[in-house]
Every structure is written in C-alpha cells, then in structure tokens.
Amino acid sequence: GEPYTNAKAEVLTGVGCRVVNRYSMAELGNIGIACATPWEFDDVHLFTDKVAVIHREKRLSAGDLSVRALVYTTILPSSPKLMLNVESDDYGSLEVRECGCPLGRVGFTTHLSGIRSYEKLTSGGVTFLGTELLRLIEEVLPKRFGGHPTDYQLAEEEKGGIPKVNIIVSPRVGGVDENAVVSAILQTLREYPGGDVMSERWEQGRTLRVVRREPYTTSSAKILPLHIIRN
C-alpha cells in the first residue's frame, strides 16, 4: 500500500529479491500490474479495458510547483464505482509503448511509472509534497546515518498547545548525533521550493527533536513517513 521507491528497491534487490508492484485504489480495485520487461523499476501496465486515464496539469499551492495529475474514468458495470474524470491525487509518467511482454502482446500498451501522491503533508506549519517527504525519510537520513528506509519517521504531537515534530529513529540504527540529524533535515528543507522560510520556522521554533523508538505503524502495519500522535 505504499509507493515502490528507489530506496525500497535498493534494499530489496540488495538481498537478492526480485520485486514487482501493482497499482490499485479502493474505488476501482486493481488497475495496473507489473510489466515483465520494464523500462522503470516500478513500471506497470494500465488495465485500459477497465479504466481510461488522462493527464491534467495540476498547480500546487506549495510554491510554483505543478504536476501532471492522473484523472480516471470508468463506466464498467462491474467496477466498484463509476467514475467520470476523477482525480486520484496521484501523478506519474504515462506513455503508450510496445514492450514485448505477454501483457503488451495482448494489447495492454499503456504504461505508468513513478506513481506518487501530490497530496500535501503538513507538520508544524511546514508543508511537504509526498515525494519530498519520502526522499527525506527513505534516502537522505538512511544514507547519512545508516539503517533502512523504514527506520525513520516524522511524528507530530502537541506539547502545551504548540506543535512539535519528533524525528523517530529506530534503535536498530545505533548511535547517532541528534544535533546532526536535526541539521540534516533543516538542510534538506532548504533545498525545496520555499524551503528557506520553512527551515527557518522549524529552527527558530525548536520544533524538531529526535526520539529513539520504532516508527509508528497503522492498523494495517504500514509505516507512514508522517504520523500524527493523537493525545
């Protein structure tokens, strides 16, 4: 139920696994299955007998960013829901090409890759894009301090009515310099559009602190990059 990212791919292939992914949503069920001869590691064939998809330029409120949002339509009676030009909150690369794999040979020539959510994530007054937060949690911190993509998480909670953001670091990572972890996050923030303002807000408010524990999981055992602690 999470994006198949470069960081996850490196961990899984590094232990000898071959991983494929599929694309689904609650409203439609499965709508994409892995290509056997992919151009990208997360390449899927779209089930064009079930859904039609188009790109729509979506301008986001975070700076001047825009993405090519995926918009779906299905009138298939057996589909869980009927949809007419419904935005899925996802974006990605959409192309039609011949790949030569069995699915392609039977006519499924529309490919999707790089599927991510453009839904914004806000914590402590700072707004991320989903891709930015995934890069921070799954790539920047593990490469700098060790561990795996699932060893880190941001968790927001209120302390005395003021939002604080805990940087969750699994004990499996070993000893880390907590000030260096905070500095790494602030430096990464500065690289994003409008990041100077965001990093300054967290730095001045002393919003970030490191907490050594296992990341929080959902009821379905997902480890989300951002978790909200309900007091």
Coordinates of N, CA, C and O in Angstrom, one line a residue, residues 33-165:
I33 N -0.7 -3.7 -13.4 CA 0.1 -4.8 -12.9 C 1.5 -4.7 -13.6 O 1.6 -4.1 -14.6
A34 N 2.5 -5.2 -12.9 CA 3.9 -5.0 -13.3 C 4.2 -5.5 -14.7 O 3.7 -6.6 -15.1
C35 N 5.0 -4.8 -15.4 CA 5.5 -5.2 -16.7 C 6.7 -6.2 -16.5 O 7.5 -6.0 -15.6
A36 N 6.7 -7.2 -17.3 CA 7.7 -8.2 -17.2 C 9.0 -7.8 -17.9 O 10.1 -8.3 -17.6
T37 N 9.0 -6.7 -18.7 CA 10.2 -6.1 -19.3 C 10.2 -4.6 -19.1 O 10.0 -3.9 -20.1
P38 N 10.3 -4.2 -17.9 CA 10.1 -2.8 -17.5 C 11.2 -1.9 -18.0 O 12.4 -2.3 -18.0
W39 N 10.9 -0.6 -18.3 CA 11.8 0.4 -18.6 C 12.2 1.1 -17.2 O 13.3 1.6 -17.1
E40 N 11.3 1.1 -16.3 CA 11.5 1.7 -15.0 C 11.2 0.6 -14.0 O 10.4 -0.3 -14.2
F41 N 11.8 0.7 -12.8 CA 11.7 -0.4 -11.8 C 10.2 -0.5 -11.3 O 9.9 -1.6 -10.8
D42 N 9.4 0.5 -11.4 CA 8.0 0.4 -10.9 C 7.0 0.5 -12.1 O 5.9 0.8 -11.9
D43 N 7.4 0.1 -13.3 CA 6.6 0.1 -14.5 C 5.4 -0.8 -14.4 O 5.6 -2.0 -14.1
V44 N 4.2 -0.3 -14.6 CA 3.0 -1.2 -14.6 C 2.2 -0.9 -15.9 O 2.3 0.1 -16.5
H45 N 1.5 -2.0 -16.3 CA 0.6 -1.9 -17.4 C -0.8 -1.5 -16.9 O -1.3 -2.0 -15.9
L46 N -1.3 -0.4 -17.4 CA -2.6 0.1 -17.0 C -3.7 -0.8 -17.7 O -3.6 -1.2 -18.8
F47 N -4.7 -1.2 -16.9 CA -5.8 -2.0 -17.4 C -6.8 -1.1 -18.2 O -7.8 -0.7 -17.6
T48 N -6.5 -0.9 -19.4 CA -7.3 0.0 -20.2 C -8.6 -0.6 -20.7 O -9.4 0.1 -21.3
D49 N -8.8 -1.9 -20.4 CA -10.1 -2.5 -20.6 C -11.1 -2.1 -19.5 O -12.3 -2.3 -19.5
K50 N -10.5 -1.5 -18.4 CA -11.3 -1.2 -17.2 C -11.4 0.3 -17.0 O -12.5 0.8 -16.6
V51 N -10.3 1.0 -17.2 CA -10.3 2.5 -17.0 C -9.6 3.2 -18.1 O -8.8 2.7 -18.9
A52 N -10.0 4.5 -18.3 CA -9.3 5.4 -19.2 C -8.7 6.4 -18.3 O -9.2 6.8 -17.3
V53 N -7.5 6.9 -18.7 CA -6.8 7.9 -17.9 C -6.2 9.0 -18.8 O -5.7 8.7 -19.9
I54 N -6.2 10.2 -18.3 CA -5.6 11.3 -19.0 C -4.7 12.1 -18.0 O -4.9 11.9 -16.7
H55 N -3.8 12.9 -18.5 CA -3.0 13.8 -17.6 C -3.8 15.2 -17.6 O -4.3 15.6 -18.5
R56 N -3.7 15.8 -16.4 CA -4.1 17.2 -16.3 C -3.1 17.9 -15.5 O -2.7 17.5 -14.4
E57 N -2.7 19.1 -16.0 CA -1.7 19.9 -15.3 C -2.3 20.4 -14.0 O -3.4 21.0 -14.0
K58 N -1.7 20.1 -12.9 CA -2.2 20.4 -11.5 C -1.2 21.3 -10.8 O -0.1 21.0 -10.5
R59 N -1.6 22.6 -10.6 CA -0.8 23.5 -9.9 C -1.0 23.4 -8.4 O -2.1 23.4 -8.0
L60 N 0.1 23.3 -7.7 CA 0.0 23.1 -6.3 C 0.3 24.4 -5.6 O 1.0 25.3 -6.1
S61 N -0.3 24.5 -4.4 CA -0.1 25.8 -3.6 C 1.3 25.9 -3.0 O 1.6 27.0 -2.6
A62 N 2.0 24.8 -3.0 CA 3.4 24.9 -2.4 C 4.3 25.5 -3.5 O 4.8 24.9 -4.4
G63 N 4.6 26.8 -3.4 CA 5.4 27.5 -4.3 C 4.8 27.5 -5.7 O 3.6 27.6 -5.9
D64 N 5.7 27.3 -6.7 CA 5.2 27.3 -8.1 C 5.2 25.9 -8.7 O 5.4 25.7 -9.9
L65 N 5.1 24.9 -7.9 CA 5.1 23.6 -8.3 C 3.9 23.2 -9.1 O 2.8 23.6 -8.8
S66 N 4.0 22.3 -10.1 CA 2.9 21.7 -10.7 C 3.3 20.3 -11.1 O 4.4 20.0 -11.3
V67 N 2.3 19.4 -11.2 CA 2.5 18.0 -11.6 C 1.4 17.7 -12.6 O 0.4 18.3 -12.8
R68 N 1.7 16.6 -13.3 CA 0.8 16.1 -14.3 C -0.1 15.0 -13.6 O 0.2 13.8 -13.5
A69 N -1.2 15.5 -13.1 CA -2.1 14.7 -12.3 C -2.8 13.6 -13.2 O -3.1 13.9 -14.4
L70 N -3.1 12.5 -12.6 CA -3.8 11.4 -13.3 C -5.3 11.5 -13.0 O -5.7 11.6 -11.9
V71 N -6.1 11.5 -14.1 CA -7.5 11.6 -14.0 C -8.2 10.4 -14.6 O -7.9 10.0 -15.8
Y72 N -9.1 9.7 -13.9 CA -9.6 8.4 -14.3 C -11.1 8.5 -14.6 O -11.9 9.2 -14.0
T73 N -11.5 7.6 -15.6 CA -12.9 7.4 -16.0 C -13.1 5.9 -16.1 O -12.3 5.2 -16.7
T74 N -14.2 5.4 -15.6 CA -14.6 4.1 -15.9 C -16.2 4.1 -15.8 O -16.8 4.7 -14.9
I75 N -16.8 3.4 -16.8 CA -18.2 3.1 -16.8 C -18.5 1.6 -16.8 O -19.6 1.2 -17.2
L76 N -17.5 0.9 -16.4 CA -17.6 -0.6 -16.4 C -18.6 -1.0 -15.3 O -18.4 -0.7 -14.1
P77 N -19.7 -1.7 -15.6 CA -20.7 -2.0 -14.6 C -20.1 -2.9 -13.5 O -20.6 -2.8 -12.3
S78 N -19.1 -3.7 -13.7 CA -18.5 -4.5 -12.6 C -17.5 -3.7 -11.7 O -17.1 -4.3 -10.8
S79 N -17.2 -2.5 -12.1 CA -16.3 -1.7 -11.3 C -16.9 -1.3 -9.9 O -18.2 -1.1 -9.9
P80 N -16.2 -1.3 -8.8 CA -16.8 -0.9 -7.5 C -17.5 0.4 -7.6 O -18.5 0.6 -6.9
K81 N -16.9 1.4 -8.4 CA -17.6 2.7 -8.5 C -17.4 3.1 -10.0 O -16.5 2.8 -10.7
L82 N -18.4 3.9 -10.4 CA -18.3 4.5 -11.7 C -17.7 5.9 -11.5 O -18.0 6.6 -10.6
M83 N -16.8 6.2 -12.5 CA -16.1 7.5 -12.4 C -16.1 8.2 -13.7 O -15.9 7.6 -14.7
L84 N -16.2 9.6 -13.6 CA -16.1 10.4 -14.8 C -15.1 11.5 -14.5 O -15.4 12.4 -13.6
N85 N -13.9 11.4 -15.0 CA -12.8 12.4 -14.8 C -12.6 12.7 -13.4 O -12.7 13.8 -12.9
V86 N -12.2 11.7 -12.6 CA -12.0 11.8 -11.2 C -10.5 11.8 -10.9 O -9.7 11.0 -11.4
E87 N -10.0 12.9 -10.2 CA -8.6 13.0 -9.8 C -8.4 12.0 -8.7 O -9.1 11.9 -7.7
S88 N -7.3 11.3 -8.8 CA -6.9 10.3 -7.8 C -6.0 10.8 -6.8 O -5.6 10.0 -5.9
D89 N -5.5 12.0 -6.9 CA -4.5 12.6 -6.0 C -3.1 11.9 -6.3 O -2.2 12.1 -5.5
D90 N -3.0 11.3 -7.5 CA -1.7 10.7 -7.9 C -1.2 11.4 -9.2 O -2.0 12.0 -9.9
Y91 N 0.0 11.3 -9.4 CA 0.6 11.7 -10.6 C 1.7 10.7 -11.0 O 2.1 9.9 -10.2
G92 N 2.1 10.8 -12.3 CA 3.2 9.8 -12.7 C 3.4 10.0 -14.2 O 2.8 10.8 -14.9
S93 N 4.3 9.2 -14.7 CA 4.7 9.2 -16.1 C 3.7 8.2 -16.8 O 3.6 7.0 -16.5
L94 N 3.0 8.7 -17.9 CA 2.1 7.9 -18.6 C 2.5 7.9 -20.1 O 2.8 8.9 -20.7
E95 N 2.7 6.7 -20.6 CA 3.1 6.5 -22.0 C 2.6 5.3 -22.6 O 2.3 4.3 -21.9
V96 N 2.4 5.3 -23.9 CA 2.0 4.1 -24.7 C 3.2 3.6 -25.5 O 3.8 4.4 -26.2
R97 N 3.6 2.4 -25.3 CA 4.7 1.8 -26.0 C 4.6 0.3 -26.0 O 3.9 -0.3 -25.2
E98 N 5.3 -0.3 -27.0 CA 5.3 -1.7 -27.1 C 6.5 -2.3 -26.3 O 7.6 -1.8 -26.5
C99 N 6.3 -3.2 -25.4 CA 7.3 -3.7 -24.5 C 7.7 -5.1 -24.8 O 8.8 -5.6 -24.4
G100 N 6.8 -5.8 -25.5 CA 7.1 -7.2 -25.9 C 6.8 -8.2 -24.8 O 6.9 -9.4 -25.1
C101 N 6.3 -7.8 -23.6 CA 6.0 -8.8 -22.6 C 4.6 -9.3 -22.9 O 3.8 -8.8 -23.7
P102 N 4.2 -10.4 -22.3 CA 2.8 -11.0 -22.6 C 1.7 -10.1 -22.4 O 0.8 -10.1 -23.3
L103 N 1.7 -9.2 -21.4 CA 0.6 -8.2 -21.3 C 0.6 -7.2 -22.5 O -0.5 -6.8 -23.0
G104 N 1.8 -6.8 -22.9 CA 1.8 -5.9 -24.0 C 1.3 -6.5 -25.3 O 0.7 -5.9 -26.1
R105 N 1.7 -7.8 -25.5 CA 1.3 -8.5 -26.7 C -0.2 -8.7 -26.8 O -0.7 -8.8 -28.0
V106 N -0.9 -8.7 -25.7 CA -2.4 -8.9 -25.8 C -3.1 -7.5 -25.8 O -4.3 -7.4 -25.8
G107 N -2.3 -6.4 -25.9 CA -3.0 -5.1 -26.1 C -2.8 -4.1 -25.0 O -3.3 -3.0 -25.1
F108 N -2.3 -4.5 -23.8 CA -2.1 -3.5 -22.7 C -0.8 -2.7 -22.9 O 0.2 -3.1 -22.4
T109 N -0.8 -1.7 -23.7 CA 0.4 -1.0 -24.1 C 0.5 0.4 -23.4 O 1.5 1.1 -23.7
T110 N -0.4 0.7 -22.5 CA -0.3 1.9 -21.7 C 0.4 1.7 -20.4 O 0.0 0.8 -19.7
H111 N 1.5 2.4 -20.2 CA 2.4 2.1 -19.1 C 2.4 3.3 -18.1 O 2.3 4.5 -18.5
L112 N 2.4 3.0 -16.8 CA 2.5 4.0 -15.8 C 3.8 3.7 -15.0 O 4.1 2.6 -14.7
S113 N 4.5 4.8 -14.6 CA 5.7 4.6 -13.7 C 5.8 5.9 -12.9 O 5.2 6.9 -13.2
G114 N 6.6 5.8 -11.8 CA 6.9 7.0 -11.0 C 5.6 7.5 -10.3 O 5.4 8.7 -10.2
I115 N 4.7 6.5 -9.9 CA 3.4 6.9 -9.4 C 3.6 7.4 -7.9 O 4.1 6.7 -7.1
R116 N 3.2 8.6 -7.7 CA 3.3 9.2 -6.4 C 2.1 10.1 -6.1 O 1.3 10.4 -7.0
S117 N 1.9 10.4 -4.8 CA 0.8 11.2 -4.4 C 1.2 12.7 -4.4 O 2.3 13.0 -3.9
Y118 N 0.4 13.6 -4.9 CA 0.7 15.0 -4.8 C 0.0 15.6 -3.6 O 0.1 16.8 -3.4
E119 N -0.7 14.8 -2.9 CA -1.4 15.3 -1.7 C -0.3 15.9 -0.7 O 0.7 15.2 -0.4
K120 N -0.5 17.1 -0.2 CA 0.5 17.7 0.6 C 0.4 17.2 2.0 O -0.6 16.7 2.5
L121 N 1.5 17.2 2.7 CA 1.6 16.8 4.1 C 2.1 17.9 4.9 O 3.2 18.5 4.6
T122 N 1.4 18.3 5.9 CA 1.7 19.5 6.7 C 2.0 19.1 8.1 O 1.3 18.3 8.8
S123 N 3.1 19.6 8.7 CA 3.5 19.3 10.1 C 4.2 20.5 10.6 O 5.2 21.1 10.0
G124 N 3.8 21.0 11.8 CA 4.5 22.1 12.4 C 4.5 23.4 11.5 O 5.5 24.2 11.6
G125 N 3.4 23.6 10.7 CA 3.4 24.7 9.9 C 4.2 24.6 8.6 O 4.2 25.5 7.8
V126 N 4.8 23.5 8.4 CA 5.6 23.2 7.2 C 4.9 22.2 6.3 O 4.5 21.2 6.7
T127 N 4.8 22.6 5.0 CA 4.1 21.8 4.0 C 5.1 21.0 3.1 O 6.0 21.7 2.5
F128 N 5.0 19.7 3.0 CA 5.8 18.9 2.1 C 4.9 18.4 1.0 O 3.7 18.3 1.1
L129 N 5.5 18.1 -0.1 CA 4.9 17.2 -1.1 C 5.3 15.8 -0.7 O 6.3 15.5 0.0
G130 N 4.4 14.8 -1.0 CA 4.7 13.4 -0.7 C 6.1 12.9 -1.1 O 6.8 12.2 -0.4
T131 N 6.5 13.3 -2.3 CA 7.8 12.9 -2.9 C 8.9 13.5 -2.0 O 9.9 12.8 -1.8
E132 N 8.8 14.7 -1.6 CA 9.8 15.4 -0.8 C 10.0 14.6 0.5 O 11.1 14.4 1.0
L133 N 8.9 14.3 1.2 CA 9.0 13.7 2.5 C 9.5 12.3 2.3 O 10.3 11.8 3.2
L134 N 9.1 11.6 1.3 CA 9.7 10.2 1.1 C 11.2 10.3 0.9 O 11.9 9.4 1.4
R135 N 11.6 11.2 0.1 CA 13.1 11.4 -0.2 C 13.8 11.6 1.2 O 14.9 11.0 1.4
L136 N 13.3 12.5 2.0 CA 13.9 12.8 3.3 C 14.0 11.6 4.2 O 15.1 11.3 4.7
I137 N 12.9 10.9 4.3 CA 12.8 9.7 5.2 C 13.5 8.5 4.7 O 14.2 7.8 5.4
E138 N 13.4 8.2 3.4 CA 13.9 7.0 2.8 C 15.3 7.1 2.2 O 15.9 6.0 2.1
E139 N 15.7 8.3 1.9 CA 17.0 8.4 1.2 C 18.0 9.2 2.0 O 19.1 8.7 2.4
V140 N 17.7 10.4 2.4 CA 18.6 11.3 3.0 C 19.1 10.8 4.3 O 20.3 10.7 4.6
L141 N 18.1 10.5 5.2 CA 18.5 10.1 6.6 C 19.2 8.7 6.6 O 20.3 8.6 7.3
P142 N 18.7 7.7 5.9 CA 19.5 6.4 5.9 C 20.9 6.5 5.3 O 21.8 5.9 5.9
K143 N 21.1 7.3 4.3 CA 22.4 7.4 3.7 C 23.4 8.1 4.6 O 24.6 7.9 4.6
R144 N 22.8 9.1 5.3 CA 23.7 9.9 6.2 C 24.0 9.2 7.5 O 25.1 9.2 8.0
F145 N 23.0 8.5 8.1 CA 23.1 8.0 9.5 C 23.0 6.4 9.6 O 23.2 5.9 10.6
G146 N 22.8 5.8 8.4 CA 22.7 4.3 8.5 C 21.2 3.9 8.6 O 20.3 4.6 8.8
G147 N 21.0 2.5 8.6 CA 19.7 2.0 8.7 C 19.0 1.9 7.4 O 19.6 2.0 6.3
H148 N 17.7 1.6 7.4 CA 16.9 1.3 6.2 C 15.8 2.4 6.1 O 15.5 3.1 7.1
P149 N 15.1 2.4 5.0 CA 14.0 3.4 4.8 C 12.9 3.3 5.8 O 12.3 4.4 6.1
T150 N 12.7 2.2 6.4 CA 11.6 2.0 7.4 C 12.1 2.3 8.8 O 11.4 2.0 9.8
D151 N 13.3 2.8 9.0 CA 13.9 3.1 10.3 C 13.6 4.5 10.8 O 14.0 4.9 11.9
Y152 N 13.0 5.3 9.9 CA 12.9 6.8 10.2 C 11.4 7.2 9.9 O 10.7 6.6 9.1
Q153 N 11.0 8.2 10.7 CA 9.6 8.7 10.5 C 9.6 10.1 11.2 O 10.3 10.4 12.1
L154 N 8.7 11.0 10.7 CA 8.3 12.2 11.4 C 7.0 12.0 12.1 O 6.1 11.4 11.5
A155 N 6.9 12.4 13.3 CA 5.7 12.2 14.1 C 5.3 13.6 14.8 O 6.2 14.1 15.6
E156 N 4.2 14.1 14.5 CA 3.8 15.4 15.1 C 2.9 15.2 16.3 O 2.0 14.3 16.3
E157 N 3.2 15.9 17.3 CA 2.3 16.0 18.5 C 2.3 17.4 19.1 O 3.1 18.2 18.8
E158 N 1.3 17.6 19.9 CA 1.2 18.9 20.6 C 1.7 18.9 22.0 O 1.4 17.9 22.7
K159 N 2.5 19.8 22.3 CA 3.1 20.0 23.6 C 2.7 21.4 24.2 O 3.2 22.4 23.7
G160 N 1.8 21.4 25.1 CA 1.3 22.7 25.6 C 0.7 23.6 24.6 O 0.8 24.8 24.6
G161 N 0.0 22.9 23.6 CA -0.7 23.6 22.6 C 0.2 24.0 21.4 O -0.3 24.7 20.5
I162 N 1.5 23.7 21.5 CA 2.4 24.0 20.4 C 2.8 22.8 19.7 O 3.2 21.8 20.3
P163 N 2.7 22.7 18.3 CA 3.1 21.5 17.6 C 4.6 21.3 17.6 O 5.4 22.2 17.4
K164 N 5.0 20.1 17.9 CA 6.4 19.7 17.9 C 6.5 18.5 16.9 O 5.5 17.7 16.8
V165 N 7.6 18.3 16.3 CA 7.8 17.3 15.4 C 8.9 16.4 15.9 O 10.1 16.8 16.0

